C-alpha positions as semicolon CSV with decimal commas, in nm:
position;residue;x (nm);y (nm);z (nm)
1;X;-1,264;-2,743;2,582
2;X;-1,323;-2,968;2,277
3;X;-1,292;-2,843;1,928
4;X;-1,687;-2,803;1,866
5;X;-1,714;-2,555;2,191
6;X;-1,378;-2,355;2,067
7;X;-1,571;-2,350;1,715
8;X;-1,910;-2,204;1,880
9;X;-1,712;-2,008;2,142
10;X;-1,568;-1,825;1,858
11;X;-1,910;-1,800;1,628
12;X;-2,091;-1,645;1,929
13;X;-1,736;-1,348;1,907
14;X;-1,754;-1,292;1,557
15;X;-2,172;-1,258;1,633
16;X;-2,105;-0,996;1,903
17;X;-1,844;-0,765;1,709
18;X;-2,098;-0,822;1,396
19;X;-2,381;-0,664;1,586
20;X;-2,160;-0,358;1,717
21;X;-1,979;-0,268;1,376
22;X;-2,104;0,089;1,227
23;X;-2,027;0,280;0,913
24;X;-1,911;0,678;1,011
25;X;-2,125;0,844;0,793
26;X;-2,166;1,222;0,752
27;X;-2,450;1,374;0,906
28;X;-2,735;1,451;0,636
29;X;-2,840;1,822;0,579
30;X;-2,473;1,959;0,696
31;X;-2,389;2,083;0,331
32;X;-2,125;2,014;0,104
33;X;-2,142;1,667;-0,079
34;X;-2,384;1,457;0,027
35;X;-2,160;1,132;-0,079
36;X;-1,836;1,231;0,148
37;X;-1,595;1,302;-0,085
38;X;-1,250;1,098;-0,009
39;X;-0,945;1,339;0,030
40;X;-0,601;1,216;0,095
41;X;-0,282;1,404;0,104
42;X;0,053;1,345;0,074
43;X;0,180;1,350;0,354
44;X;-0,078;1,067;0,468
45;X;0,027;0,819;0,188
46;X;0,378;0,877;0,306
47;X;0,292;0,825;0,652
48;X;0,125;0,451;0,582
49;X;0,383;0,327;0,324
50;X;0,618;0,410;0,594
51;X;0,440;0,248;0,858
52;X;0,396;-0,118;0,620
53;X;0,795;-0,053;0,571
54;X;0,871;-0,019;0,945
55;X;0,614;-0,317;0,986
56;X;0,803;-0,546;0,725
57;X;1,130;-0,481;0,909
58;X;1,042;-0,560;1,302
59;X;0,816;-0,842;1,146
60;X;1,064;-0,999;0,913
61;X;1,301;-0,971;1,228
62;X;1,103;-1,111;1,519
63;X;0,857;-1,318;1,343
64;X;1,066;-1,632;1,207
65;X;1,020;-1,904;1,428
66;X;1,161;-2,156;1,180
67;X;1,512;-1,977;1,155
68;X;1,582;-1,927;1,534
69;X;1,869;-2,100;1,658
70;X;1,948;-2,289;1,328
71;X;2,137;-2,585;1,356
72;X;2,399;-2,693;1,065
73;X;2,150;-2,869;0,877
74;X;1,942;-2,523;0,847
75;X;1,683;-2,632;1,102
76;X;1,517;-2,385;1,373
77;X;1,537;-2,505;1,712
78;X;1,138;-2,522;1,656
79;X;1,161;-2,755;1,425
80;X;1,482;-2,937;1,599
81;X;1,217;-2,978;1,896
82;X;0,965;-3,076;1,623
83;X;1,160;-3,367;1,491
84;X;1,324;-3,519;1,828
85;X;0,953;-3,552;1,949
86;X;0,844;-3,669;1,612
87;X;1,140;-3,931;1,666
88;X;1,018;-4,076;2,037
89;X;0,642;-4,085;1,873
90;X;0,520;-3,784;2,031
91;X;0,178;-3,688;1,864
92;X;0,314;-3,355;1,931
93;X;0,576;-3,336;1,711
94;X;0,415;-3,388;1,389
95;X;0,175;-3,072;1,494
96;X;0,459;-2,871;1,589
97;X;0,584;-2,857;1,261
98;X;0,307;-2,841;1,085
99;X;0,256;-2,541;1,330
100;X;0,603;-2,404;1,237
101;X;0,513;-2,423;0,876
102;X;0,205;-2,244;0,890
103;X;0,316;-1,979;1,052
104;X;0,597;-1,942;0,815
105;X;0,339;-1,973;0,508
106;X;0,164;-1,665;0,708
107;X;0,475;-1,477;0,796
108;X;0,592;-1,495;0,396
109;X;0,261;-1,373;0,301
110;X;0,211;-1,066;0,550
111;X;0,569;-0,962;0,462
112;X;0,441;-0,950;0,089
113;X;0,167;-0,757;0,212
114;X;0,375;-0,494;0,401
115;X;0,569;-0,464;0,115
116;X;0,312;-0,456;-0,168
117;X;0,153;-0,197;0,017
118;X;0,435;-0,002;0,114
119;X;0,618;0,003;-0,273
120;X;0,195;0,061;-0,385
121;X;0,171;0,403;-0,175
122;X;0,504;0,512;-0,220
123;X;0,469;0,539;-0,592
124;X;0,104;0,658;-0,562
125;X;0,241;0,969;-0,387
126;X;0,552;0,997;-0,647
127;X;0,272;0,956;-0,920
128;X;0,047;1,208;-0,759
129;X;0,317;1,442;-0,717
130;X;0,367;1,471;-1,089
131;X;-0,003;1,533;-1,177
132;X;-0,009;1,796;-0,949
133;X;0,260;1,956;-1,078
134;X;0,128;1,915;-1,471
135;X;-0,246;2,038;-1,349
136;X;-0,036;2,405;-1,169
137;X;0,162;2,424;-1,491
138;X;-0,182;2,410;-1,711
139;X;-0,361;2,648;-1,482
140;X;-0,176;3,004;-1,479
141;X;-0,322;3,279;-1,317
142;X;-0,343;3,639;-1,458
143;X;-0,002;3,722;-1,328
144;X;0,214;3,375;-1,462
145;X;0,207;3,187;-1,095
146;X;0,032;2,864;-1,085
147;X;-0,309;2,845;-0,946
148;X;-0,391;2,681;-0,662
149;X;-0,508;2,302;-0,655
150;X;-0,791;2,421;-0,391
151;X;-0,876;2,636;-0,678
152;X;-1,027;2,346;-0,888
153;X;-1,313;2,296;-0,746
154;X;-1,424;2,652;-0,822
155;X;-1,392;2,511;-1,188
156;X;-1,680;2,252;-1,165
157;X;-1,941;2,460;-0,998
């Protein structure tokens, strides 16, 4: 397959998955908001920074190619491979470490990602946390206790 029918094979994918992609919307005339209000909870933060945190572990793990089997001179045996064919003038050598090096360029950045996103939600639920407990110490009801955050919504009807 030459380059220009692995280019259209994939345009002709990305065409077909285009064509089936939807939005969920809610259904009109079923009350409530008509915008679909987002509502996340706590427990559902926690859930996905822990998920990006499990996901930076296995991946920073598994995923490096470069450091397996490391030689003295702090080469992988990828790139050991890389350079003895590089040496006999393989044409694949040269491509294997380029291919080595872009994946590690890639690796680097999705472990930022799991990370960022990770350290984002976990203080998004800390920070939440503390606003709901200044909005139930504002709110009192009749007998002292703290009114319920469902409560609110009462508030803006």
């Amino acid at each position: 397959m030459t380059w220009n029918e692995w280019e259209q094979a994939k345009a002709e994918a990305a065409e077909r998955h285009a064509a089936r992609t939807r939005l969920n919307q809610l259904p009109t005339g079923t009350g409530g908001s008509s915008r679909g209000d987002l509502v996340v909870h706590q427990d559902d933060l926690g859930a996905v920074g822990h998920d990006a945190f499990v996901l930076h572990g296995h991946l920073g793990k598994q995923a490096d190619i470069a450091g397996a089997g490391m030689s003295k001179n702090g080469a992988g045996s990828t790139m050991q491979a890389a350079a003895a064919l590089k040496s006999h003038h393989f044409a694949t050598g040269p491509v294997m470490e380029s291919a080595v090096e872009l994946w590690t360029t890639r690796t680097k950045s999705l472990l930022q990602a799991c990370a960022h996103i990770s350290n984002h939600l976990d203080f998004t639920k800390k920070s939440h946390a503390k606003d709901d407990e200044l909005i139930a110490a504002e709110l009192r009801g009749r007998d002292g206790s703290a009114a319920p955050v469902s409560r609110l919504n009462e508030y803006f009807k």
